[in-house]
Amino acid sequence: MNPADDHPDAVVLSAEEYDAVRAAITAVARPRAGGQQPTLNSLLEQWSDIVAELEQEGYSDCAPEFHNSIWCRSALARIWPLLPLRVQSIRQPELDRIDERYRQATVPWPGRPEDGAGWWARRVPRRLEVEASEHREGDWPLGWETTPFPRPAAVQIITWG
């Protein structure tokens, strides 16, 4: 049975393209918890999932944890140039859509370029969730007070509990 028969619009990669994608991921991304090697699909899904969390709920962890949460976008940036051009062109629209959603769910760091390498790490969630009993340092919730600029007015602090 040919997988393309089930999904006539599905793009079928060649064995060489699959091997090249695996090689790119192995060269760049380390196995995650449990020892499982990420895939291009899993990295894009993780990126989409963190963006969906930002869109729907906001972010409830500290700034260093936020950078851990978006590791998948950094991995994608390192993997992308190693992918076959056909794979890049097939998957680029998906990555662009997720990136645009991320830009809408975050705000840029004041005074920092909004584009260029690593642009996603120079953004702050638009909504930060904190427990009502949590101590706050100035305008930022605990764990964000080390951010090197005052909280932008577009960053909303949502208190719960």
XYZ file of C-alpha atoms in Angstrom:
161
model
C 0.000 0.000 0.000
C 1.327 3.415 -0.952
C 0.921 6.083 1.805
C 0.133 8.656 -0.889
C -2.979 6.627 -1.838
C -4.521 7.426 1.567
C -3.843 11.170 1.234
C -3.696 12.174 -2.421
C -2.426 15.674 -1.564
C 0.271 14.344 0.791
C 3.843 14.978 -0.200
C 5.972 11.855 -0.239
C 9.648 12.323 0.496
C 12.297 10.153 -1.085
C 14.424 7.821 1.014
C 17.341 10.198 0.466
C 15.310 13.138 1.757
C 14.242 11.186 4.860
C 17.874 10.226 5.487
C 18.981 13.849 5.074
C 16.312 15.064 7.514
C 17.360 12.442 10.091
C 21.027 13.361 9.629
C 20.269 17.076 10.116
C 18.339 16.411 13.303
C 20.948 14.022 14.673
C 23.689 16.585 13.969
C 21.888 19.361 15.851
C 19.295 18.139 18.347
C 20.091 15.913 21.281
C 17.674 13.275 22.471
C 15.160 14.612 24.989
C 14.037 13.045 28.268
C 13.582 9.337 27.801
C 16.331 9.210 25.181
C 14.044 9.716 22.197
C 15.533 11.617 19.264
C 13.275 14.473 18.133
C 11.918 14.511 14.609
C 11.158 17.439 12.349
C 7.462 16.804 12.979
C 7.922 16.682 16.760
C 9.960 19.906 16.795
C 7.324 21.747 14.758
C 4.600 20.296 16.985
C 6.424 21.392 20.159
C 6.863 24.886 18.729
C 3.170 25.031 17.841
C 2.187 23.715 21.300
C 4.166 26.357 23.223
C 2.687 29.047 20.972
C -0.829 27.692 21.603
C -0.144 27.856 25.356
C 0.951 31.477 25.036
C -2.137 32.322 22.969
C -4.667 30.599 25.197
C -3.365 30.794 28.749
C -0.304 32.980 28.855
C 2.931 31.800 30.448
C 3.166 30.853 34.118
C 6.850 29.990 34.621
C 9.904 32.201 35.092
C 12.005 33.845 32.378
C 14.791 31.192 32.377
C 12.173 28.459 32.035
C 10.603 30.343 29.147
C 13.878 30.104 27.265
C 13.945 26.374 27.994
C 10.383 26.117 26.693
C 11.285 27.659 23.340
C 14.389 25.478 22.812
C 12.588 23.746 19.938
C 12.588 26.970 17.862
C 16.331 27.312 18.337
C 16.768 23.689 17.285
C 14.649 24.312 14.180
C 16.817 27.309 13.281
C 19.968 25.199 13.467
C 18.416 22.274 11.563
C 16.714 24.272 8.812
C 19.788 25.068 6.667
C 20.796 21.394 6.786
C 17.471 20.174 5.390
C 17.058 19.379 1.696
C 15.723 22.406 -0.174
C 12.531 20.584 -1.131
C 11.822 19.757 2.523
C 12.487 23.379 3.480
C 10.079 24.651 0.831
C 7.378 22.156 1.833
C 7.617 22.925 5.570
C 8.447 26.667 5.448
C 4.804 27.825 5.265
C 3.995 25.839 8.412
C 6.972 27.299 10.284
C 6.064 30.798 9.077
C 2.478 30.418 10.380
C 3.684 29.275 13.809
C 6.258 32.084 13.936
C 3.588 34.665 13.103
C 1.333 33.318 15.852
C 4.297 33.548 18.249
C 4.892 37.169 17.278
C 1.229 37.923 18.008
C 1.392 36.160 21.425
C 4.586 37.960 22.484
C 6.074 41.444 22.505
C 9.595 42.413 21.440
C 12.236 43.391 23.950
C 12.472 47.168 23.951
C 15.492 48.422 22.049
C 16.360 45.043 20.528
C 16.053 44.074 16.856
C 12.831 42.240 16.070
C 14.386 40.173 13.289
C 17.598 38.330 12.655
C 19.116 35.234 14.216
C 17.468 34.233 17.455
C 14.657 36.796 17.208
C 12.278 34.488 19.152
C 14.522 34.671 22.238
C 14.206 38.479 22.286
C 10.487 38.438 22.939
C 8.346 38.254 26.077
C 4.963 36.568 26.455
C 2.130 39.060 26.140
C 0.386 37.420 29.129
C 2.185 36.247 32.280
C 0.187 34.254 34.824
C 1.055 34.483 38.532
C -0.467 33.196 41.731
C -2.086 35.877 43.883
C 0.221 35.024 46.802
C 3.376 35.349 44.703
C 5.830 38.070 45.704
C 6.520 40.614 42.956
C 9.596 42.699 42.316
C 8.428 45.974 40.800
C 6.352 45.481 37.687
C 7.575 41.963 36.918
C 6.380 38.733 38.541
C 8.904 36.630 40.447
C 11.289 34.986 38.026
C 11.016 37.794 35.507
C 12.557 40.562 37.617
C 15.986 39.909 36.073
C 14.647 40.940 32.678
C 16.919 43.840 31.643
C 14.163 46.367 30.957
C 10.947 47.610 32.568
C 7.829 45.586 31.820
C 6.329 46.800 28.542
C 2.756 48.073 28.893
C 1.655 45.396 26.390
C 2.686 42.625 28.836
C -0.332 41.789 30.938
C 0.049 40.195 34.397
C -2.816 37.812 35.107
C -3.293 36.910 38.771
C -5.077 33.707 39.771
C -5.720 31.782 42.962
